[in-house]
mmCIF file of C-alpha atoms and ligand atoms in Angstrom:
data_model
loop_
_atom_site.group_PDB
_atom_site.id
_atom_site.type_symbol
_atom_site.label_atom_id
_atom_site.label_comp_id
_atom_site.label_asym_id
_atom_site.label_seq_id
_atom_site.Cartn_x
_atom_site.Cartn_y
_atom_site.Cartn_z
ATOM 1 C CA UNK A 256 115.746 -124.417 -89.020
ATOM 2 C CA UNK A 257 118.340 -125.370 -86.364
ATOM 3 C CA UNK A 258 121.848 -126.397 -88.018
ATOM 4 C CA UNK A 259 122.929 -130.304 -87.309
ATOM 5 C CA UNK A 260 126.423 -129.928 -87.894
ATOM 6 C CA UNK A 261 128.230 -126.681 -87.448
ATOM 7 C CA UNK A 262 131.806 -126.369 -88.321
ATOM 8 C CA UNK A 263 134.093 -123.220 -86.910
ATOM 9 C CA UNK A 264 137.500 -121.910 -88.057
ATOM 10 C CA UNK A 265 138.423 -125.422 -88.593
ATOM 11 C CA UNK A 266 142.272 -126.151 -89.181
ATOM 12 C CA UNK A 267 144.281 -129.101 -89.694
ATOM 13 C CA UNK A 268 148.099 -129.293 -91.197
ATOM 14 C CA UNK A 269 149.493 -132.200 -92.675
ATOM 15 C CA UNK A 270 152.965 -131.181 -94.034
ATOM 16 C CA UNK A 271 152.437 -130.731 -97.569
ATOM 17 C CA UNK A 272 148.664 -129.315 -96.864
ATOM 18 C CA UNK A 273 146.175 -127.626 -94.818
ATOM 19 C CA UNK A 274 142.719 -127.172 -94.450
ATOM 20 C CA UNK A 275 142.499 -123.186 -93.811
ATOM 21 C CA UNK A 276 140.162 -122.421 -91.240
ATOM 22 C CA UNK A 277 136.799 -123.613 -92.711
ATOM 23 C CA UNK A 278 133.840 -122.979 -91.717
ATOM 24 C CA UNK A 279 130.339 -124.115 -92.399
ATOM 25 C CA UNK A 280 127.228 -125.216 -91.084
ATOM 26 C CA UNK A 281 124.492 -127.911 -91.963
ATOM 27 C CA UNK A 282 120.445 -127.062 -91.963
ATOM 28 C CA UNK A 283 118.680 -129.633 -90.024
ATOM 29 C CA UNK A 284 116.490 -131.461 -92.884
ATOM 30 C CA UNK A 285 118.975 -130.794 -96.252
ATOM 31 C CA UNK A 286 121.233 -132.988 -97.955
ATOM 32 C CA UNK A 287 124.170 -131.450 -98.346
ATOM 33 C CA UNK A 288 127.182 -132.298 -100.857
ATOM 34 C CA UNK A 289 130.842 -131.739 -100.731
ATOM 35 C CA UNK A 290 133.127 -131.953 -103.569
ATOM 36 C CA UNK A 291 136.278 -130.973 -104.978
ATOM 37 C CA UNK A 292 139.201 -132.170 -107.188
ATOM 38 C CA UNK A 293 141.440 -135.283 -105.397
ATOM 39 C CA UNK A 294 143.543 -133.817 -102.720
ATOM 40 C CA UNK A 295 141.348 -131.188 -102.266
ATOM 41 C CA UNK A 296 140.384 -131.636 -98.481
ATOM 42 C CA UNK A 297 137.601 -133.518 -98.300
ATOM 43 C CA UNK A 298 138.223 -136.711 -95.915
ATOM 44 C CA UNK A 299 140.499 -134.624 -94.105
ATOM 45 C CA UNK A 300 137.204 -132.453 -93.259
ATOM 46 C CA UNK A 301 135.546 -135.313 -92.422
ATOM 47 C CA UNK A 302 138.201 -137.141 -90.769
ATOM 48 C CA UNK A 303 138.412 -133.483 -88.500
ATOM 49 C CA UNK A 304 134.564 -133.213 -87.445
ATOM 50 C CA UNK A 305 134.346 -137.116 -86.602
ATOM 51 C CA UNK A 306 137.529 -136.924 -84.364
ATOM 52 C CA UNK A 307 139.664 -139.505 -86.654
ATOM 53 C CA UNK A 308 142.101 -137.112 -87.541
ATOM 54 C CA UNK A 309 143.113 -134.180 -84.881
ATOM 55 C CA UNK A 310 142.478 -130.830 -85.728
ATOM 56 C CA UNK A 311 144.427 -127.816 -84.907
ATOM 57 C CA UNK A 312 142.442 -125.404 -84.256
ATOM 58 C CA UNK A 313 138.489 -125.022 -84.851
ATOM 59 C CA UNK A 314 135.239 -126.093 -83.184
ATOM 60 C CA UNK A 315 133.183 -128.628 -84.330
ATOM 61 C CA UNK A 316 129.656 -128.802 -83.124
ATOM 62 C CA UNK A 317 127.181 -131.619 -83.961
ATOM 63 C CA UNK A 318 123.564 -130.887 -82.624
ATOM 64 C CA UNK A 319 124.601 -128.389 -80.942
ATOM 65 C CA UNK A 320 126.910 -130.418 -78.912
ATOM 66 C CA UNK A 321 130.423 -129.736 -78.652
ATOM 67 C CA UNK A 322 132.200 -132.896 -80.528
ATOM 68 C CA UNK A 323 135.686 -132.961 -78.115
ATOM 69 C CA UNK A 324 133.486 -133.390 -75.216
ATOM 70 C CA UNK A 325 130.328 -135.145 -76.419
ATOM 71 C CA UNK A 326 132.258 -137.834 -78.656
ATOM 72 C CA UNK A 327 130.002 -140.905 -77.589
ATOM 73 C CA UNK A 328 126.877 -139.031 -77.752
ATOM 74 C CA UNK A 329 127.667 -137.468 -80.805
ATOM 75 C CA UNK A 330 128.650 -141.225 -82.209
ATOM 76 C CA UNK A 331 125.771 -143.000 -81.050
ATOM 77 C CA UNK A 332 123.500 -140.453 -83.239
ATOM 78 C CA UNK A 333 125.131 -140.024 -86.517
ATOM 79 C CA UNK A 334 126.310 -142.735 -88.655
ATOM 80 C CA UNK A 335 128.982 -142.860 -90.941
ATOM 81 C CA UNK A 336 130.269 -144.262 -93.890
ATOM 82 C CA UNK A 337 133.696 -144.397 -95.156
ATOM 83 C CA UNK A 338 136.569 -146.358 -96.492
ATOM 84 C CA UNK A 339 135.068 -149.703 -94.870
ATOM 85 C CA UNK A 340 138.820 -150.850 -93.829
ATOM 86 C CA UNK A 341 138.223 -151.244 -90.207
ATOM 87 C CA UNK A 342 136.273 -154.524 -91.114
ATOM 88 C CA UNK A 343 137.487 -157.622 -89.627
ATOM 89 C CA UNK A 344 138.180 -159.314 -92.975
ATOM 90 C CA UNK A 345 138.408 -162.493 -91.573
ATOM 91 C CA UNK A 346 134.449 -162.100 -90.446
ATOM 92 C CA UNK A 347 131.084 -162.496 -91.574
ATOM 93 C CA UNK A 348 129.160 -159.679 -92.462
ATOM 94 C CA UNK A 349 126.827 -160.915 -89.836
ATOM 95 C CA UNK A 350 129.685 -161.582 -86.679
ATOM 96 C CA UNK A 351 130.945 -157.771 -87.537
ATOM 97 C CA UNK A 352 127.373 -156.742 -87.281
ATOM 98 C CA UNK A 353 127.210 -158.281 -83.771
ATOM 99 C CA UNK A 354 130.137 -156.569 -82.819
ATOM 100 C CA UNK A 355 129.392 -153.440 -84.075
ATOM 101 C CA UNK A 356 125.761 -153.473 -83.289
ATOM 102 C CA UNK A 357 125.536 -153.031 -78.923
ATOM 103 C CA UNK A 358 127.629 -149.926 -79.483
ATOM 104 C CA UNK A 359 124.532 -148.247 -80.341
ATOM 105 C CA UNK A 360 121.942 -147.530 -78.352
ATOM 106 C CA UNK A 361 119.193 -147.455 -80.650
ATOM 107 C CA UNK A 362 120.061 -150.513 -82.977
ATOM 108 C CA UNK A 363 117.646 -152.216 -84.944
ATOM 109 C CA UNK A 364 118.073 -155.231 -86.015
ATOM 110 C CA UNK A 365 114.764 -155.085 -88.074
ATOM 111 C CA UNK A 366 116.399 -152.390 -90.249
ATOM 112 C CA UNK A 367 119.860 -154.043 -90.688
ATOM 113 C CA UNK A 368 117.719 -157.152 -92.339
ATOM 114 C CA UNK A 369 115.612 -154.902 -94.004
ATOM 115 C CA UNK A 370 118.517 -153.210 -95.435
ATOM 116 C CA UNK A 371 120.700 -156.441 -96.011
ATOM 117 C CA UNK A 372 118.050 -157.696 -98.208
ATOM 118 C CA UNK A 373 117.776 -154.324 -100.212
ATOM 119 C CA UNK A 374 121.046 -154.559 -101.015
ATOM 120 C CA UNK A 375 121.162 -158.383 -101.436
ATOM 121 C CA UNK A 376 123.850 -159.256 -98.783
ATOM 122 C CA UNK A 377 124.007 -162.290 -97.571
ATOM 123 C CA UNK A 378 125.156 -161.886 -94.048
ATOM 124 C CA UNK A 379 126.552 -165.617 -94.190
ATOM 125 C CA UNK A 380 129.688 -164.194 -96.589
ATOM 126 C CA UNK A 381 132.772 -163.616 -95.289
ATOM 127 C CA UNK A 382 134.112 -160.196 -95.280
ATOM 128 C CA UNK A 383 137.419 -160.826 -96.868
ATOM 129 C CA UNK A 384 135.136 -162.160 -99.949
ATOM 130 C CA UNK A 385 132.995 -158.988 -100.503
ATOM 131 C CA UNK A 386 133.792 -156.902 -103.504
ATOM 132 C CA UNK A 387 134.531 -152.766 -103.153
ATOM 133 C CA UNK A 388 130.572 -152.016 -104.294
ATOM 134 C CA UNK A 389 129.685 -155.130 -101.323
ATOM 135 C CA UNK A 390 131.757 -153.385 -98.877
ATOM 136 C CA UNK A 391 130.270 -149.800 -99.404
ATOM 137 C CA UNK A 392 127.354 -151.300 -99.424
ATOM 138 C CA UNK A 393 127.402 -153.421 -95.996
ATOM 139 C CA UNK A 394 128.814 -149.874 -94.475
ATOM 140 C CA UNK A 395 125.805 -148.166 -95.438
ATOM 141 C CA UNK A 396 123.273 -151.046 -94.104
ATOM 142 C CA UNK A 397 125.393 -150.545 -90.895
ATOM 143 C CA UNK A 398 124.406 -146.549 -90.857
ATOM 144 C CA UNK A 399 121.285 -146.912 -91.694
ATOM 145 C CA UNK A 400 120.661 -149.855 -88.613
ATOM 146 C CA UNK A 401 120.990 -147.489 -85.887
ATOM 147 C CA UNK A 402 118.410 -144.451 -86.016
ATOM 148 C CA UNK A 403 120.920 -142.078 -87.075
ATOM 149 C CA UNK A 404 120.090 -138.459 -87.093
ATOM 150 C CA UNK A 405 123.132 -137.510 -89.057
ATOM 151 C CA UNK A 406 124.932 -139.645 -91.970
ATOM 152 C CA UNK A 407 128.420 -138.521 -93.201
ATOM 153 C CA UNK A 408 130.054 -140.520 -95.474
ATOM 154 C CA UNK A 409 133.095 -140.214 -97.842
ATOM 155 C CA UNK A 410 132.117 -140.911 -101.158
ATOM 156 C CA UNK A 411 129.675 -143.695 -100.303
ATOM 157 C CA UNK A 412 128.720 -144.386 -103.691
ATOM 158 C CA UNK A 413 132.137 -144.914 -105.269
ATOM 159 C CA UNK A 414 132.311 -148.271 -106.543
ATOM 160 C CA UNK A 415 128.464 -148.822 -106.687
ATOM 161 C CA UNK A 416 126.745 -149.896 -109.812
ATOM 162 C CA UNK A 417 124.324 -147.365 -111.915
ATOM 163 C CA UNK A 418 121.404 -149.684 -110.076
ATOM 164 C CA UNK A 419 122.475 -149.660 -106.422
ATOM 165 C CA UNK A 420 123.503 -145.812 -106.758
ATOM 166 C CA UNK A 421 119.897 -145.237 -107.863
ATOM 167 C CA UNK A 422 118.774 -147.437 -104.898
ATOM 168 C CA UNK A 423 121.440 -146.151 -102.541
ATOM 169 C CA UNK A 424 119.908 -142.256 -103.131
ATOM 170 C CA UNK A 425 116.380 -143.467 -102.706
ATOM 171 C CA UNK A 426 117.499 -144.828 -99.412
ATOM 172 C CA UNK A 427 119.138 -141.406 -98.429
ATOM 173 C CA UNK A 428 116.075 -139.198 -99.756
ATOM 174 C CA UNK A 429 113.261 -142.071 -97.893
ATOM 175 C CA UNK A 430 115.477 -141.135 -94.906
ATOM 176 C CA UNK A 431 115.487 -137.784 -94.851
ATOM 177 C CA UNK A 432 111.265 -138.046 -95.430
ATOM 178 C CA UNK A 433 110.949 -138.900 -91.699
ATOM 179 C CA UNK A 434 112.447 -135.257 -90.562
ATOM 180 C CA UNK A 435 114.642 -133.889 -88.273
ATOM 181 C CA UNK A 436 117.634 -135.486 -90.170
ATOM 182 C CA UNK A 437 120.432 -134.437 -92.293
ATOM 183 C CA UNK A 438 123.274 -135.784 -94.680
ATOM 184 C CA UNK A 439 126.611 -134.985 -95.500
ATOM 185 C CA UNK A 440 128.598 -136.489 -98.037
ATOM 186 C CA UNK A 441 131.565 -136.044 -100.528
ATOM 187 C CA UNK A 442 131.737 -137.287 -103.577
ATOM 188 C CA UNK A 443 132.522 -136.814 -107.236
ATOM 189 C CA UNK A 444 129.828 -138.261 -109.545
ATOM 190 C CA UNK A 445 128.244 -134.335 -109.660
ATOM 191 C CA UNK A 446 125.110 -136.347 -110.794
ATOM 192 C CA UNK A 447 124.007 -138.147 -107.566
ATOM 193 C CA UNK A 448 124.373 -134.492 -106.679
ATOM 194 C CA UNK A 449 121.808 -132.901 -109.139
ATOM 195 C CA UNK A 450 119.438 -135.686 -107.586
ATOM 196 C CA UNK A 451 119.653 -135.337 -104.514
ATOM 197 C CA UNK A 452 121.302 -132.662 -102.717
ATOM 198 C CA UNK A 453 119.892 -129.715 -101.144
ATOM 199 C CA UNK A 454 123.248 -127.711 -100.093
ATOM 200 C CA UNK A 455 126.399 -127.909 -101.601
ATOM 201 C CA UNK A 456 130.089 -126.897 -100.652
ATOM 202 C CA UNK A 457 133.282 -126.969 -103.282
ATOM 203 C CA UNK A 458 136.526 -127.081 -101.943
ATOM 204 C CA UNK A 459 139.513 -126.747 -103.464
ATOM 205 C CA UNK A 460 143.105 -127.092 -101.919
ATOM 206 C CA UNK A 461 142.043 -126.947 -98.452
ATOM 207 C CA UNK A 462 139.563 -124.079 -98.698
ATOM 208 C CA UNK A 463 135.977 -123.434 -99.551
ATOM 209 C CA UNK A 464 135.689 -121.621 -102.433
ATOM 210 C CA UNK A 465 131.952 -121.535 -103.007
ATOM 211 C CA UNK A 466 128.911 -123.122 -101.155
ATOM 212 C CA UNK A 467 125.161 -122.780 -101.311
ATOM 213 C CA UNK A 468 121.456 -124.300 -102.010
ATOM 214 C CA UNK A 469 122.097 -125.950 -105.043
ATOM 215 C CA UNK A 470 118.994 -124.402 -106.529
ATOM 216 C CA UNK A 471 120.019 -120.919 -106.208
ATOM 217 C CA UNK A 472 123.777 -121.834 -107.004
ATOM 218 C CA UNK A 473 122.535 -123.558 -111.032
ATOM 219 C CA UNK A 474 120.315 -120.207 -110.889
ATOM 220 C CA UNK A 475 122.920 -117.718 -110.228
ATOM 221 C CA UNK A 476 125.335 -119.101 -113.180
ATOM 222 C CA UNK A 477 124.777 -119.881 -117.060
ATOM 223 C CA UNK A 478 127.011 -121.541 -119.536
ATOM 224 C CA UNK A 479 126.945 -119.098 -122.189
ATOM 225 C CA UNK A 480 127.200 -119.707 -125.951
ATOM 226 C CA UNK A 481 127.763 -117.112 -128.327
ATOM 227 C CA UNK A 482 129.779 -115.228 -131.107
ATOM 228 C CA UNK A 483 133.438 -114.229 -129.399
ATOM 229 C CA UNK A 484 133.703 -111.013 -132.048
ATOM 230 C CA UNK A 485 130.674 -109.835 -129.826
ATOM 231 C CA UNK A 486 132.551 -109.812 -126.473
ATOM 232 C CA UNK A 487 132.660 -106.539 -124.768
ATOM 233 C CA UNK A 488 136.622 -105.838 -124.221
ATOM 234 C CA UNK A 489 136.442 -106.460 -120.545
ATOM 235 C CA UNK A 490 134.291 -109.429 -120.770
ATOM 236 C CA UNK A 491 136.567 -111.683 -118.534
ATOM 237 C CA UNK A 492 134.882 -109.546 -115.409
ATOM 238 C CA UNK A 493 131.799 -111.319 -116.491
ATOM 239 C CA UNK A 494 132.884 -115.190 -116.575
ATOM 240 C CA UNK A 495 134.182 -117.388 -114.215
ATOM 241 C CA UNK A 496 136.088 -118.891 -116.346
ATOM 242 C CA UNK A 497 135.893 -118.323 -120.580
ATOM 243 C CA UNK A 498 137.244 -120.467 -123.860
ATOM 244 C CA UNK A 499 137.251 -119.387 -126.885
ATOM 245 C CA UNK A 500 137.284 -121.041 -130.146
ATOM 246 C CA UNK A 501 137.248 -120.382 -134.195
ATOM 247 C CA UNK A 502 133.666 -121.301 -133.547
ATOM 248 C CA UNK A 503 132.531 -118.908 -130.870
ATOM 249 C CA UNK A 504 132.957 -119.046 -127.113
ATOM 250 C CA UNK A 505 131.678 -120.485 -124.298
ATOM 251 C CA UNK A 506 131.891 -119.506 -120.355
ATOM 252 C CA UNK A 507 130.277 -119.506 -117.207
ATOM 253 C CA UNK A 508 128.841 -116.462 -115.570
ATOM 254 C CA UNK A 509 127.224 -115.583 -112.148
ATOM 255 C CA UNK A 510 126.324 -112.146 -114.055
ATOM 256 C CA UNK A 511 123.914 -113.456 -116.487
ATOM 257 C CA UNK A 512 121.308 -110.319 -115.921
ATOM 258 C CA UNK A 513 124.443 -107.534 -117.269
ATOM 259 C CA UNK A 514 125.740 -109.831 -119.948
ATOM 260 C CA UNK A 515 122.288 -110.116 -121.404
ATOM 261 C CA UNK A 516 122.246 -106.198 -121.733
ATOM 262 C CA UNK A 517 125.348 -106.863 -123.527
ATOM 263 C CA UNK A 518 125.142 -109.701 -125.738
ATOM 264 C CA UNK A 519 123.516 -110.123 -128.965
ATOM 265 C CA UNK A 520 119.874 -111.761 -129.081
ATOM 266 C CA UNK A 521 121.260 -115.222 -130.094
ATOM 267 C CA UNK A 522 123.388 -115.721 -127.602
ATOM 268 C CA UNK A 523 122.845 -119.318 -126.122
ATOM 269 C CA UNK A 524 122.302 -119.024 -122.022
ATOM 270 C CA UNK A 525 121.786 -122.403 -120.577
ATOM 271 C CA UNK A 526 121.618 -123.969 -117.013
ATOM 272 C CA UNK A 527 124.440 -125.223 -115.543
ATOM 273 C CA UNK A 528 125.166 -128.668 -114.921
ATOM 274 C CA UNK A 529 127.086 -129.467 -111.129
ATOM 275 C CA UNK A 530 129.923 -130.490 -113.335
ATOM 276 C CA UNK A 531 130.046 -127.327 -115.578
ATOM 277 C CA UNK A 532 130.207 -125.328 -112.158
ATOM 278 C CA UNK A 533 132.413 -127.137 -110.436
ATOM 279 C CA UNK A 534 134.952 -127.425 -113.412
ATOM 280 C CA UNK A 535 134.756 -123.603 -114.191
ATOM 281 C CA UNK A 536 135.295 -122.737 -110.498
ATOM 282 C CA UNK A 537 138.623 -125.397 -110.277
ATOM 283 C CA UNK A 538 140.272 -124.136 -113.317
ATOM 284 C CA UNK A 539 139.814 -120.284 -111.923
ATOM 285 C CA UNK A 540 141.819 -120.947 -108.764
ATOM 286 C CA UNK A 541 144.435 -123.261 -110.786
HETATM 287 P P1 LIG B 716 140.145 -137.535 -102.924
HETATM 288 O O1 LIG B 716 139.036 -136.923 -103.720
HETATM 289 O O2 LIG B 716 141.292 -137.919 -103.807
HETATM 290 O O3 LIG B 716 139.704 -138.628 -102.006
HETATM 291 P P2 LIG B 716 140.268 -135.560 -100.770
HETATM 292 O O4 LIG B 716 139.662 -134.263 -101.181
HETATM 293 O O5 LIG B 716 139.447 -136.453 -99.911
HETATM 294 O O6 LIG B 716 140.795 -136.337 -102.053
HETATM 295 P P3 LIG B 716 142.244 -135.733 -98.684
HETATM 296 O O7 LIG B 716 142.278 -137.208 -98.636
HETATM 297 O O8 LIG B 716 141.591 -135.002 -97.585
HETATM 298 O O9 LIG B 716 141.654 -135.212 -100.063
HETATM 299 O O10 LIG B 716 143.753 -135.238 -98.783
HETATM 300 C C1 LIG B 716 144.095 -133.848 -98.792
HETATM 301 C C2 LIG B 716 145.609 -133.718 -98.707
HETATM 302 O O11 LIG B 716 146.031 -134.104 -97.387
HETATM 303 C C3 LIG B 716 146.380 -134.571 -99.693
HETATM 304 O O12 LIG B 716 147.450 -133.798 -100.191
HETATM 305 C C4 LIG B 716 146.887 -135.715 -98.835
HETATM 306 O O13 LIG B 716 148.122 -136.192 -99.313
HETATM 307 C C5 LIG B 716 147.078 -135.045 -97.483
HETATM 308 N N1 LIG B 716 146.920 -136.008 -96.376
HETATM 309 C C6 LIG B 716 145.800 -136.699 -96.064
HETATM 310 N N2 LIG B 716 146.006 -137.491 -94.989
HETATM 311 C C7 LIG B 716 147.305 -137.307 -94.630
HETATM 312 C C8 LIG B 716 148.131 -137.828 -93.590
HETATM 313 N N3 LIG B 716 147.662 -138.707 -92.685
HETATM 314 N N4 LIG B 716 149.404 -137.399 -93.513
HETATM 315 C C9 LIG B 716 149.896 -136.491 -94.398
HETATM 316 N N5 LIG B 716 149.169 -135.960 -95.404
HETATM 317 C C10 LIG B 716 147.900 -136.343 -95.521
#
């Protein structure tokens, strides 16, 4: 599997933060997720690898193109989705579509309709009259027109409804049926995540502090329920992070196989949710 999107020792510095030398890389054909707490990093990342903010230091590649010196290449083939304030308010959904539209080479005006009438736009409104969910949702029509190979977006579904998020992830995973494709995207409902993503990355204040296939990251940890009076004395080398209560306790472990030599019978070992993972990690490094 080639990678789509390969990030190297990427650095930016703002004054009161920095993203420290990250690195990652995307599989061609996986939906990958990026969260962390607010502040963590995560537009600045994406603000880095699409050019909007400049890095420091780093290399950014996107199909195996260097982004610095394949920008309108590298533009024409992904498409991206974020804070939709470079509208033209005073437009209609359909004039900013014209303007946007001959910047792409492989536009298709069949799809934007297609799309528009998923999401039950009417391209007659006036931008300046769309609601936050409208906007998101006329961004992502606008991705989706143009053959993209790569989407990144910045918490597209924010602001969305419980039925267009459904519809909005059918959208990405009918996309990525078609192959050779791949998505990035932050966000923080964890459950769009358990759907549909194949990869994930957490960051927290500016660095990556865990990243994997999601699959083997819920396998690796349990939330574990039990008595605390059975707790081995050095049990905190076991958990990622542990409370205890009059009740019992309850923690998350990525050594499941030695606590179970440790742990009474009826201790309660249970997958982890996205949430449950990503909240254990956070707290650690606070
Ligand atoms: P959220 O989940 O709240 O959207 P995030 O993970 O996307 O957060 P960023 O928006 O990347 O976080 O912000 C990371 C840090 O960088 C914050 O402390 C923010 O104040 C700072 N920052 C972002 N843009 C700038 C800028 N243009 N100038 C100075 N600081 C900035």
């Amino acid at each position: 599997m080639d990678n789509i999107l390969e990030v190297t020792g990427l650095v930016k510095r703002y004054p009161s933060f920095s993203l420290d030398n990250i690195s990652f890389s995307l599989p061609e054909g996986c939906v990958t997720g990026f969260i962390g707490a607010n502040g963590a990093g995560k537009t600045t990342t994406i603000r880095s690898i699409l050019g909007l903010a400049r890095k420091n230091a780093g290399v950014v590649k996107v199909f195996g193109l260097d982004a610095d010196a394949h920008e309108q290449e590298i533009k024409d083939r992904i498409g991206i989705v974020m804070d939709s304030s470079y509208f033209y308010n005073d437009l209609s959904m359909k004039d900013m579509k014209s303007i946007i539209a001959p910047a792409y080479s492989k536009w298709s005006d069949a799809d934007y309709r297609l799309y528009m009438e998923k999401f039950e736009l009417d391209p007659k409104q006036k931008i300046s009259t769309l609601s936050r969910g409208m906007r998101m949702k006329f961004a992502l029509v606008l991705a989706l027109s143009h053959q993209a190979e790569l989407l990144i977006m910045d918490e597209p579904t924010s602001g969305l409804d419980p039925l267009v998020r459904s519809q909005f992830l059918e959208i990405v995973m009918d996309y990525m049926k078609n192959g050779g494709k791949g998505v990035f995207f932050s966000t923080h409902i964890t459950s769009d995540l358990d759907k549909i993503a194949d990869y994930l990355f957490f960051l927290f204040d500016g660095q990556i502090i865990l990243q994997g296939q999601k699959d083997e990251m819920k396998e690796g940890h349990a939330v574990v329920k039990g008595d605390a009076s059975a707790l081995p004395p050095d049990y905190e080398n076991y958990f990622v992070g542990i409370s205890k209560s009059a009740y019992g306790f309850e923690g998350l472990t990525d050594k499941k196989a030695a606590l179970k030599k440790l742990l009474p019978v009826n201790t309660v070992y249970e997958v982890p949710t996205i949430e449950d993972i990503m909240l254990y990690y956070i707290r650690r490094h606070k």
